[in-house]
Amino acid sequence: MPTCVSSNLNNNPGNFPKTKSINAVDTYGVGRVVASGWGEFEKDELVVGLLTWGEYTLIEQGTGRLLNKLDPMALPLSYHVGPLGFSGLTAYGGFFEVCKPKRGESVFVSAASGSVGSLVGQYAKLFGCRVIGCAGTQKKVDLLKEKLGFDDAFNYKEECNLKSTLKRYFPDGIDIYFDNVGGEMLEAAVANMKQFGRIAVCGAISEYTGVGKRPAVEMLDVVYKRITIQGFLAADYFKCYADFISTTTEHLRSGEMHALCDISHGVESVPSAFIGLFSGDNIGKKIVQIAQE
C-alpha cells in the first residue's frame, strides 16, 4: 500500500538522480501524511525526505525512498528544508570534514548569500575564523556583513580583476576556499591560496547553464603550494548527521545562527523559483510552500 503525502515545503538541493521528463521531479521537502497503508506512518504526521514537485507524493512501500517522521522541535518547518536539511548538511560536512579548519584561519566563501554559503560563513565565524564572502548585489553584501557576521564581503560584479580583488582582501593568502561557483572565481582563489590551503568544491553555478567560462586553474600553483582540492556531496557525510543536527539546532535556538529562507507560494511558482536559482534571484534557501502549515 502506498503512502500519500501532501507536500508542504519543498526544494531541490541537487544530490538526486536525473529523471526522465515523464517522471515526477524528486525534491527534498517536508510534508504531512494524508493517507497511509503503512504501520510506520500515520495520517496527519509530519514527514521529511524525498518527495516530488507537486501537491501530493505517492510513495510505494519497500522502495527504499528516503522518508522519515519529523519532530519540528518547535522550529519553523522551513528550517527543516533549509539549515537543517541537505543544504545544512552540505555546509557542515563540507566545512568541517573537507576543509578541516583551524581557529584563526582565513576563509573565503563564494555565493555566500546562498543556501549553503550563508551557513558555511556562519559556521566559520562561530568556529573562530576570519571570513570574507562574495555575492552579486549590494543588498546581499550588506546582509553578509550586518546580519550574518562576515568580517567583510564584496560584490563580484563590480570587480574587474578577481585575482587582484582577492589579494586585497587576503594580503597574506587564503587558507580555506569554499567554492560554490567554479569558473573565474576558482581561478582567482587558487592564485591566492596559501601553502597547504584547502578548497572544498561544493558547486559550479557559473557553469551549469553552459554559458560561463570554464576554469583554467594554474596547476603549478596547486603543486608548489600543495593545495588540496576536493569535491563532495552531502550524502558523503551522513555519518555526521547527528552532530550536525545537534550543533545547528543549538545555534539556531540561541540566535548565533540565522536561517535565510526565500519562500515562494503555490505549485505554479515552482518553475520561476527554479529558474531564478541560475540568475541569483534567491537569498538563502529557495523554498516553494505548496500547502499551509
PDB file of C-alpha atoms in Angstrom:
ATOM      1  CA  MET A   1       0.000   0.000   0.000  1.00  0.00           C
ATOM      2  CA  PRO A   2       1.316   3.457  -0.831  1.00  0.00           C
ATOM      3  CA  THR A   3       1.570   6.416   1.482  1.00  0.00           C
ATOM      4  CA  CYS A   4       0.186   9.650   0.124  1.00  0.00           C
ATOM      5  CA  VAL A   5       1.962  12.755   1.419  1.00  0.00           C
ATOM      6  CA  SER A   6       0.826  16.335   0.949  1.00  0.00           C
ATOM      7  CA  SER A   7       3.921  18.377   0.133  1.00  0.00           C
ATOM      8  CA  ASN A   8       4.248  21.346   2.449  1.00  0.00           C
ATOM      9  CA  LEU A   9       7.640  22.826   1.696  1.00  0.00           C
ATOM     10  CA  ASN A  10       9.978  21.548  -0.956  1.00  0.00           C
ATOM     11  CA  ASN A  11      13.137  22.406  -2.839  1.00  0.00           C
ATOM     12  CA  ASN A  12      15.777  20.740  -4.983  1.00  0.00           C
ATOM     13  CA  PRO A  13      19.246  20.600  -3.411  1.00  0.00           C
ATOM     14  CA  GLY A  14      20.822  18.602  -6.196  1.00  0.00           C
ATOM     15  CA  ASN A  15      22.061  15.182  -4.898  1.00  0.00           C
ATOM     16  CA  PHE A  16      19.378  13.153  -6.726  1.00  0.00           C
ATOM     17  CA  PRO A  17      19.450  11.062  -9.928  1.00  0.00           C
ATOM     18  CA  LYS A  18      18.373  12.617 -13.199  1.00  0.00           C
ATOM     19  CA  THR A  19      14.815  11.735 -14.143  1.00  0.00           C
ATOM     20  CA  LYS A  20      13.084  11.337 -17.485  1.00  0.00           C
ATOM     21  CA  SER A  21      10.744  14.129 -18.482  1.00  0.00           C
ATOM     22  CA  ILE A  22       7.698  11.894 -17.960  1.00  0.00           C
ATOM     23  CA  ASN A  23       8.547  11.296 -14.298  1.00  0.00           C
ATOM     24  CA  ALA A  24       7.780  13.496 -11.329  1.00  0.00           C
ATOM     25  CA  VAL A  25      10.776  15.562 -10.258  1.00  0.00           C
ATOM     26  CA  ASP A  26      12.264  14.483  -6.946  1.00  0.00           C
ATOM     27  CA  THR A  27      12.869  17.033  -4.243  1.00  0.00           C
ATOM     28  CA  TYR A  28      13.815  17.200  -0.572  1.00  0.00           C
ATOM     29  CA  GLY A  29      10.940  18.551   1.449  1.00  0.00           C
ATOM     30  CA  VAL A  30       8.552  18.476   4.371  1.00  0.00           C
ATOM     31  CA  GLY A  31       5.040  17.062   4.054  1.00  0.00           C
ATOM     32  CA  ARG A  32       2.040  15.858   6.020  1.00  0.00           C
ATOM     33  CA  VAL A  33       0.608  12.351   5.597  1.00  0.00           C
ATOM     34  CA  VAL A  34      -2.980  12.488   4.307  1.00  0.00           C
ATOM     35  CA  ALA A  35      -3.477   8.723   3.908  1.00  0.00           C
ATOM     36  CA  SER A  36      -1.335   5.707   4.732  1.00  0.00           C
ATOM     37  CA  GLY A  37      -1.316   1.946   4.407  1.00  0.00           C
ATOM     38  CA  TRP A  38       1.957   1.661   6.311  1.00  0.00           C
ATOM     39  CA  GLY A  39       2.171   0.976  10.004  1.00  0.00           C
ATOM     40  CA  GLU A  40       5.222   3.218  10.122  1.00  0.00           C
ATOM     41  CA  PHE A  41       3.363   6.387   9.105  1.00  0.00           C
ATOM     42  CA  GLU A  42       0.004   7.597  10.320  1.00  0.00           C
ATOM     43  CA  LYS A  43      -2.419  10.186   8.971  1.00  0.00           C
ATOM     44  CA  ASP A  44      -1.544  13.810   9.879  1.00  0.00           C
ATOM     45  CA  GLU A  45       2.065  13.016  10.845  1.00  0.00           C
ATOM     46  CA  LEU A  46       4.788  15.298   9.528  1.00  0.00           C
ATOM     47  CA  VAL A  47       7.498  13.688   7.411  1.00  0.00           C
ATOM     48  CA  VAL A  48      10.742  14.923   5.858  1.00  0.00           C
ATOM     49  CA  GLY A  49      12.661  13.415   2.988  1.00  0.00           C
ATOM     50  CA  LEU A  50      12.431  12.718  -0.709  1.00  0.00           C
ATOM     51  CA  LEU A  51       9.106  13.982  -2.099  1.00  0.00           C
ATOM     52  CA  THR A  52       8.171  15.278  -5.553  1.00  0.00           C
ATOM     53  CA  TRP A  53       7.341  18.651  -7.049  1.00  0.00           C
ATOM     54  CA  GLY A  54       3.592  18.731  -6.623  1.00  0.00           C
ATOM     55  CA  GLU A  55       0.731  18.895  -4.180  1.00  0.00           C
ATOM     56  CA  TYR A  56       0.873  15.165  -3.388  1.00  0.00           C
ATOM     57  CA  THR A  57       3.528  12.456  -3.408  1.00  0.00           C
ATOM     58  CA  LEU A  58       2.555   8.792  -3.730  1.00  0.00           C
ATOM     59  CA  ILE A  59       5.158   6.556  -2.092  1.00  0.00           C
ATOM     60  CA  GLU A  60       5.221   2.785  -2.533  1.00  0.00           C
ATOM     61  CA  GLN A  61       6.265   0.732   0.478  1.00  0.00           C
ATOM     62  CA  GLY A  62       9.575  -1.113   0.145  1.00  0.00           C
ATOM     63  CA  THR A  63      11.107   1.238  -2.427  1.00  0.00           C
ATOM     64  CA  GLY A  64      13.802   2.430  -0.031  1.00  0.00           C
ATOM     65  CA  ARG A  65      12.830   6.043  -0.571  1.00  0.00           C
ATOM     66  CA  LEU A  66      14.356   8.474   1.938  1.00  0.00           C
ATOM     67  CA  LEU A  67      11.471   9.477   4.224  1.00  0.00           C
ATOM     68  CA  ASN A  68      11.371   9.924   7.996  1.00  0.00           C
ATOM     69  CA  LYS A  69       8.988  11.197  10.637  1.00  0.00           C
ATOM     70  CA  LEU A  70       9.684  14.801  11.560  1.00  0.00           C
ATOM     71  CA  ASP A  71       9.820  16.332  15.009  1.00  0.00           C
ATOM     72  CA  PRO A  72       9.807  20.094  14.293  1.00  0.00           C
ATOM     73  CA  MET A  73      11.486  20.763  17.659  1.00  0.00           C
ATOM     74  CA  ALA A  74       9.456  23.994  17.936  1.00  0.00           C
ATOM     75  CA  LEU A  75      11.279  25.405  14.896  1.00  0.00           C
ATOM     76  CA  PRO A  76       9.633  26.614  11.652  1.00  0.00           C
ATOM     77  CA  LEU A  77       9.129  23.854   9.088  1.00  0.00           C
ATOM     78  CA  SER A  78      11.187  25.862   6.606  1.00  0.00           C
ATOM     79  CA  TYR A  79      14.251  25.330   8.820  1.00  0.00           C
ATOM     80  CA  HIS A  80      13.987  21.587   8.222  1.00  0.00           C
ATOM     81  CA  VAL A  81      14.253  22.140   4.478  1.00  0.00           C
ATOM     82  CA  GLY A  82      16.979  24.786   4.747  1.00  0.00           C
ATOM     83  CA  PRO A  83      19.593  24.891   7.529  1.00  0.00           C
ATOM     84  CA  LEU A  84      18.536  21.523   8.995  1.00  0.00           C
ATOM     85  CA  GLY A  85      18.131  19.888   5.578  1.00  0.00           C
ATOM     86  CA  PHE A  86      20.586  18.901   2.848  1.00  0.00           C
ATOM     87  CA  SER A  87      21.896  22.447   2.455  1.00  0.00           C
ATOM     88  CA  GLY A  88      22.865  22.491   6.097  1.00  0.00           C
ATOM     89  CA  LEU A  89      24.493  19.062   5.977  1.00  0.00           C
ATOM     90  CA  THR A  90      26.387  20.123   2.850  1.00  0.00           C
ATOM     91  CA  ALA A  91      27.699  23.224   4.614  1.00  0.00           C
ATOM     92  CA  TYR A  92      28.546  21.378   7.834  1.00  0.00           C
ATOM     93  CA  GLY A  93      30.213  18.360   6.250  1.00  0.00           C
ATOM     94  CA  GLY A  94      31.996  20.426   3.619  1.00  0.00           C
ATOM     95  CA  PHE A  95      33.419  22.923   6.073  1.00  0.00           C
ATOM     96  CA  PHE A  96      34.339  20.694   8.994  1.00  0.00           C
ATOM     97  CA  GLU A  97      35.194  17.432   7.221  1.00  0.00           C
ATOM     98  CA  VAL A  98      36.609  18.613   3.884  1.00  0.00           C
ATOM     99  CA  CYS A  99      38.167  21.945   4.867  1.00  0.00           C
ATOM    100  CA  LYS A 100      39.318  20.804   8.326  1.00  0.00           C
ATOM    101  CA  PRO A 101      39.513  24.372   9.699  1.00  0.00           C
ATOM    102  CA  LYS A 102      41.818  25.694  12.394  1.00  0.00           C
ATOM    103  CA  ARG A 103      40.879  28.658  14.552  1.00  0.00           C
ATOM    104  CA  GLY A 104      42.220  31.945  13.240  1.00  0.00           C
ATOM    105  CA  GLU A 105      42.426  30.795   9.613  1.00  0.00           C
ATOM    106  CA  SER A 106      41.235  32.948   6.707  1.00  0.00           C
ATOM    107  CA  VAL A 107      38.174  31.614   4.882  1.00  0.00           C
ATOM    108  CA  PHE A 108      36.697  32.749   1.565  1.00  0.00           C
ATOM    109  CA  VAL A 109      33.135  31.740   0.594  1.00  0.00           C
ATOM    110  CA  SER A 110      31.676  32.349  -2.869  1.00  0.00           C
ATOM    111  CA  ALA A 111      27.905  32.627  -3.421  1.00  0.00           C
ATOM    112  CA  ALA A 112      27.961  33.488   0.269  1.00  0.00           C
ATOM    113  CA  SER A 113      24.318  34.594   0.470  1.00  0.00           C
ATOM    114  CA  GLY A 114      23.070  31.297  -0.953  1.00  0.00           C
ATOM    115  CA  SER A 115      21.607  28.328   0.878  1.00  0.00           C
ATOM    116  CA  VAL A 116      24.971  26.678   1.547  1.00  0.00           C
ATOM    117  CA  GLY A 117      27.376  29.620   1.533  1.00  0.00           C
ATOM    118  CA  SER A 118      25.409  31.593   4.115  1.00  0.00           C
ATOM    119  CA  LEU A 119      25.687  28.661   6.528  1.00  0.00           C
ATOM    120  CA  VAL A 120      29.353  27.961   5.821  1.00  0.00           C
ATOM    121  CA  GLY A 121      30.247  31.556   6.661  1.00  0.00           C
ATOM    122  CA  GLN A 122      28.344  31.381   9.935  1.00  0.00           C
ATOM    123  CA  TYR A 123      29.918  28.050  10.915  1.00  0.00           C
ATOM    124  CA  ALA A 124      33.341  29.513  10.158  1.00  0.00           C
ATOM    125  CA  LYS A 125      32.754  32.638  12.262  1.00  0.00           C
ATOM    126  CA  LEU A 126      31.429  30.611  15.192  1.00  0.00           C
ATOM    127  CA  PHE A 127      34.490  28.370  14.923  1.00  0.00           C
ATOM    128  CA  GLY A 128      36.826  31.350  15.174  1.00  0.00           C
ATOM    129  CA  CYS A 129      37.912  32.015  11.599  1.00  0.00           C
ATOM    130  CA  ARG A 130      38.207  35.262   9.637  1.00  0.00           C
ATOM    131  CA  VAL A 131      35.545  35.091   6.915  1.00  0.00           C
ATOM    132  CA  ILE A 132      35.148  37.009   3.652  1.00  0.00           C
ATOM    133  CA  GLY A 133      32.280  36.355   1.266  1.00  0.00           C
ATOM    134  CA  CYS A 134      31.209  37.454  -2.184  1.00  0.00           C
ATOM    135  CA  ALA A 135      27.738  37.919  -3.639  1.00  0.00           C
ATOM    136  CA  GLY A 136      26.089  39.523  -6.664  1.00  0.00           C
ATOM    137  CA  THR A 137      24.272  42.565  -5.243  1.00  0.00           C
ATOM    138  CA  GLN A 138      24.963  45.253  -2.666  1.00  0.00           C
ATOM    139  CA  LYS A 139      21.892  44.125  -0.733  1.00  0.00           C
ATOM    140  CA  LYS A 140      23.405  40.671  -0.336  1.00  0.00           C
ATOM    141  CA  VAL A 141      26.813  42.082   0.589  1.00  0.00           C
ATOM    142  CA  ASP A 142      25.234  44.222   3.309  1.00  0.00           C
ATOM    143  CA  LEU A 143      23.326  41.221   4.650  1.00  0.00           C
ATOM    144  CA  LEU A 144      26.524  39.171   4.917  1.00  0.00           C
ATOM    145  CA  LYS A 145      28.242  41.836   6.981  1.00  0.00           C
ATOM    146  CA  GLU A 146      25.360  43.215   9.008  1.00  0.00           C
ATOM    147  CA  LYS A 147      23.245  40.118   9.750  1.00  0.00           C
ATOM    148  CA  LEU A 148      25.445  37.059   9.280  1.00  0.00           C
ATOM    149  CA  GLY A 149      28.588  38.477  10.856  1.00  0.00           C
ATOM    150  CA  PHE A 150      31.055  38.095   7.967  1.00  0.00           C
ATOM    151  CA  ASP A 151      34.229  40.112   8.553  1.00  0.00           C
ATOM    152  CA  ASP A 152      33.859  41.603   5.086  1.00  0.00           C
ATOM    153  CA  ALA A 153      32.220  40.960   1.725  1.00  0.00           C
ATOM    154  CA  PHE A 154      32.253  42.281  -1.827  1.00  0.00           C
ATOM    155  CA  ASN A 155      30.083  42.374  -4.943  1.00  0.00           C
ATOM    156  CA  TYR A 156      31.970  40.340  -7.528  1.00  0.00           C
ATOM    157  CA  LYS A 157      30.039  42.003 -10.371  1.00  0.00           C
ATOM    158  CA  GLU A 158      31.715  45.306  -9.519  1.00  0.00           C
ATOM    159  CA  GLU A 159      35.235  43.862  -9.677  1.00  0.00           C
ATOM    160  CA  CYS A 160      37.170  43.816 -12.946  1.00  0.00           C
ATOM    161  CA  ASN A 161      40.087  41.666 -11.750  1.00  0.00           C
ATOM    162  CA  LEU A 162      39.128  38.927  -9.304  1.00  0.00           C
ATOM    163  CA  LYS A 163      42.718  37.913  -8.586  1.00  0.00           C
ATOM    164  CA  SER A 164      43.568  41.449  -7.519  1.00  0.00           C
ATOM    165  CA  THR A 165      40.346  41.684  -5.518  1.00  0.00           C
ATOM    166  CA  LEU A 166      41.158  38.575  -3.505  1.00  0.00           C
ATOM    167  CA  LYS A 167      44.713  39.786  -2.987  1.00  0.00           C
ATOM    168  CA  ARG A 168      43.249  42.967  -1.495  1.00  0.00           C
ATOM    169  CA  TYR A 169      41.008  41.078   0.922  1.00  0.00           C
ATOM    170  CA  PHE A 170      43.571  38.369   1.677  1.00  0.00           C
ATOM    171  CA  PRO A 171      47.010  40.034   1.569  1.00  0.00           C
ATOM    172  CA  ASP A 172      48.525  37.033   3.391  1.00  0.00           C
ATOM    173  CA  GLY A 173      46.623  34.455   1.353  1.00  0.00           C
ATOM    174  CA  ILE A 174      43.571  32.202   1.747  1.00  0.00           C
ATOM    175  CA  ASP A 175      43.648  29.139   3.998  1.00  0.00           C
ATOM    176  CA  ILE A 176      40.226  27.782   3.019  1.00  0.00           C
ATOM    177  CA  TYR A 177      38.095  28.429  -0.050  1.00  0.00           C
ATOM    178  CA  PHE A 178      34.543  27.051  -0.054  1.00  0.00           C
ATOM    179  CA  ASP A 179      33.677  27.059  -3.751  1.00  0.00           C
ATOM    180  CA  ASN A 180      30.063  27.259  -4.881  1.00  0.00           C
ATOM    181  CA  VAL A 181      30.605  28.848  -8.291  1.00  0.00           C
ATOM    182  CA  GLY A 182      33.617  27.460 -10.179  1.00  0.00           C
ATOM    183  CA  GLY A 183      34.745  29.470 -13.223  1.00  0.00           C
ATOM    184  CA  GLU A 184      36.940  32.531 -12.895  1.00  0.00           C
ATOM    185  CA  MET A 185      36.402  32.761  -9.137  1.00  0.00           C
ATOM    186  CA  LEU A 186      38.045  29.361  -8.686  1.00  0.00           C
ATOM    187  CA  GLU A 187      40.996  30.507 -10.811  1.00  0.00           C
ATOM    188  CA  ALA A 188      41.380  33.644  -8.706  1.00  0.00           C
ATOM    189  CA  ALA A 189      41.133  31.741  -5.434  1.00  0.00           C
ATOM    190  CA  VAL A 190      43.791  29.203  -6.422  1.00  0.00           C
ATOM    191  CA  ALA A 191      46.128  32.078  -7.322  1.00  0.00           C
ATOM    192  CA  ASN A 192      45.665  33.493  -3.805  1.00  0.00           C
ATOM    193  CA  MET A 193      45.795  30.316  -1.717  1.00  0.00           C
ATOM    194  CA  LYS A 194      48.376  29.828   0.996  1.00  0.00           C
ATOM    195  CA  GLN A 195      50.633  26.797   1.113  1.00  0.00           C
ATOM    196  CA  PHE A 196      48.655  23.723   2.164  1.00  0.00           C
ATOM    197  CA  GLY A 197      45.383  25.587   1.521  1.00  0.00           C
ATOM    198  CA  ARG A 198      42.169  23.592   1.191  1.00  0.00           C
ATOM    199  CA  ILE A 199      39.427  24.065  -1.392  1.00  0.00           C
ATOM    200  CA  ALA A 200      36.037  22.390  -0.937  1.00  0.00           C
ATOM    201  CA  VAL A 201      34.269  22.225  -4.306  1.00  0.00           C
ATOM    202  CA  CYS A 202      30.571  22.223  -3.487  1.00  0.00           C
ATOM    203  CA  GLY A 203      29.154  23.503  -6.767  1.00  0.00           C
ATOM    204  CA  ALA A 204      29.822  25.347 -10.009  1.00  0.00           C
ATOM    205  CA  ILE A 205      26.786  27.576 -10.532  1.00  0.00           C
ATOM    206  CA  SER A 206      28.635  29.736 -13.070  1.00  0.00           C
ATOM    207  CA  GLU A 207      28.925  26.683 -15.353  1.00  0.00           C
ATOM    208  CA  TYR A 208      25.526  24.990 -15.020  1.00  0.00           C
ATOM    209  CA  THR A 209      23.881  26.729 -17.966  1.00  0.00           C
ATOM    210  CA  GLY A 210      26.852  26.216 -20.287  1.00  0.00           C
ATOM    211  CA  VAL A 211      27.450  29.932 -20.874  1.00  0.00           C
ATOM    212  CA  GLY A 212      30.001  30.656 -18.143  1.00  0.00           C
ATOM    213  CA  LYS A 213      33.760  30.461 -18.568  1.00  0.00           C
ATOM    214  CA  ARG A 214      35.305  27.137 -17.626  1.00  0.00           C
ATOM    215  CA  PRO A 215      38.061  27.474 -15.034  1.00  0.00           C
ATOM    216  CA  ALA A 216      41.661  27.316 -16.188  1.00  0.00           C
ATOM    217  CA  VAL A 217      43.320  26.644 -12.858  1.00  0.00           C
ATOM    218  CA  GLU A 218      47.071  27.229 -12.682  1.00  0.00           C
ATOM    219  CA  MET A 219      48.104  23.699 -11.797  1.00  0.00           C
ATOM    220  CA  LEU A 220      51.643  24.709 -10.864  1.00  0.00           C
ATOM    221  CA  ASP A 221      50.124  26.744  -8.027  1.00  0.00           C
ATOM    222  CA  VAL A 222      48.326  23.603  -6.875  1.00  0.00           C
ATOM    223  CA  VAL A 223      51.570  21.634  -6.978  1.00  0.00           C
ATOM    224  CA  TYR A 224      54.011  24.093  -5.439  1.00  0.00           C
ATOM    225  CA  LYS A 225      51.580  25.335  -2.772  1.00  0.00           C
ATOM    226  CA  ARG A 226      50.436  21.753  -2.053  1.00  0.00           C
ATOM    227  CA  ILE A 227      46.793  22.818  -2.320  1.00  0.00           C
ATOM    228  CA  THR A 228      44.090  20.247  -1.641  1.00  0.00           C
ATOM    229  CA  ILE A 229      41.026  20.468  -3.913  1.00  0.00           C
ATOM    230  CA  GLN A 230      38.160  18.120  -3.086  1.00  0.00           C
ATOM    231  CA  GLY A 231      34.659  17.734  -4.447  1.00  0.00           C
ATOM    232  CA  PHE A 232      31.949  16.215  -2.282  1.00  0.00           C
ATOM    233  CA  LEU A 233      28.225  15.589  -1.808  1.00  0.00           C
ATOM    234  CA  ALA A 234      26.057  15.941   1.278  1.00  0.00           C
ATOM    235  CA  ALA A 235      25.459  12.180   1.228  1.00  0.00           C
ATOM    236  CA  ASP A 236      29.165  11.645   1.952  1.00  0.00           C
ATOM    237  CA  TYR A 237      28.612  12.997   5.454  1.00  0.00           C
ATOM    238  CA  PHE A 238      25.551  11.199   6.765  1.00  0.00           C
ATOM    239  CA  LYS A 239      27.930   9.890   9.441  1.00  0.00           C
ATOM    240  CA  CYS A 240      27.997  13.466  10.812  1.00  0.00           C
ATOM    241  CA  TYR A 241      24.212  13.858  10.741  1.00  0.00           C
ATOM    242  CA  ALA A 242      23.565  13.602  14.484  1.00  0.00           C
ATOM    243  CA  ASP A 243      26.326  16.092  15.335  1.00  0.00           C
ATOM    244  CA  PHE A 244      25.153  18.389  12.545  1.00  0.00           C
ATOM    245  CA  ILE A 245      21.539  18.443  13.772  1.00  0.00           C
ATOM    246  CA  SER A 246      22.521  18.912  17.412  1.00  0.00           C
ATOM    247  CA  THR A 247      25.031  21.694  16.750  1.00  0.00           C
ATOM    248  CA  THR A 248      22.945  23.584  14.208  1.00  0.00           C
ATOM    249  CA  THR A 249      19.730  23.384  16.231  1.00  0.00           C
ATOM    250  CA  GLU A 250      21.544  24.793  19.245  1.00  0.00           C
ATOM    251  CA  HIS A 251      22.982  27.668  17.191  1.00  0.00           C
ATOM    252  CA  LEU A 252      19.585  28.484  15.678  1.00  0.00           C
ATOM    253  CA  ARG A 253      17.790  28.451  19.031  1.00  0.00           C
ATOM    254  CA  SER A 254      20.438  30.641  20.659  1.00  0.00           C
ATOM    255  CA  GLY A 255      20.342  33.158  17.816  1.00  0.00           C
ATOM    256  CA  GLU A 256      24.009  32.568  16.984  1.00  0.00           C
ATOM    257  CA  MET A 257      22.987  31.422  13.504  1.00  0.00           C
ATOM    258  CA  HIS A 258      20.394  32.905  11.179  1.00  0.00           C
ATOM    259  CA  ALA A 259      18.286  30.894   8.751  1.00  0.00           C
ATOM    260  CA  LEU A 260      17.841  32.560   5.364  1.00  0.00           C
ATOM    261  CA  CYS A 261      14.737  31.125   3.702  1.00  0.00           C
ATOM    262  CA  ASP A 262      13.392  32.643   0.484  1.00  0.00           C
ATOM    263  CA  ILE A 263       9.850  31.286   0.185  1.00  0.00           C
ATOM    264  CA  SER A 264       7.561  31.313  -2.853  1.00  0.00           C
ATOM    265  CA  HIS A 265       3.957  30.147  -2.626  1.00  0.00           C
ATOM    266  CA  GLY A 266       1.921  27.750  -4.740  1.00  0.00           C
ATOM    267  CA  VAL A 267       2.854  24.889  -7.045  1.00  0.00           C
ATOM    268  CA  GLU A 268       2.555  27.266 -10.010  1.00  0.00           C
ATOM    269  CA  SER A 269       5.597  29.170  -8.706  1.00  0.00           C
ATOM    270  CA  VAL A 270       7.916  26.135  -8.946  1.00  0.00           C
ATOM    271  CA  PRO A 271       9.255  26.853 -12.493  1.00  0.00           C
ATOM    272  CA  SER A 272      10.115  30.502 -11.812  1.00  0.00           C
ATOM    273  CA  ALA A 273      11.608  29.623  -8.422  1.00  0.00           C
ATOM    274  CA  PHE A 274      13.848  27.008 -10.022  1.00  0.00           C
ATOM    275  CA  ILE A 275      14.940  29.204 -12.928  1.00  0.00           C
ATOM    276  CA  GLY A 276      15.672  32.057 -10.535  1.00  0.00           C
ATOM    277  CA  LEU A 277      18.406  29.984  -8.883  1.00  0.00           C
ATOM    278  CA  PHE A 278      20.553  30.369 -12.002  1.00  0.00           C
ATOM    279  CA  SER A 279      20.301  34.162 -12.035  1.00  0.00           C
ATOM    280  CA  GLY A 280      20.874  34.675  -8.325  1.00  0.00           C
ATOM    281  CA  ASP A 281      17.332  35.791  -7.507  1.00  0.00           C
ATOM    282  CA  ASN A 282      17.267  33.966  -4.183  1.00  0.00           C
ATOM    283  CA  ILE A 283      18.711  34.966  -0.826  1.00  0.00           C
ATOM    284  CA  GLY A 284      19.398  31.852   1.230  1.00  0.00           C
ATOM    285  CA  LYS A 285      17.413  28.666   0.680  1.00  0.00           C
ATOM    286  CA  LYS A 286      14.860  28.846  -2.107  1.00  0.00           C
ATOM    287  CA  ILE A 287      11.724  27.048  -0.945  1.00  0.00           C
ATOM    288  CA  VAL A 288       8.282  26.611  -2.508  1.00  0.00           C
ATOM    289  CA  GLN A 289       5.468  26.335   0.012  1.00  0.00           C
ATOM    290  CA  ILE A 290       2.645  24.387  -1.573  1.00  0.00           C
ATOM    291  CA  ALA A 291       0.238  23.955   1.350  1.00  0.00           C
ATOM    292  CA  GLN A 292      -0.419  25.863   4.537  1.00  0.00           C
ATOM    293  CA  GLU A 293       1.143  24.539   7.741  1.00  0.00           C
TER     294      GLU A 293
END
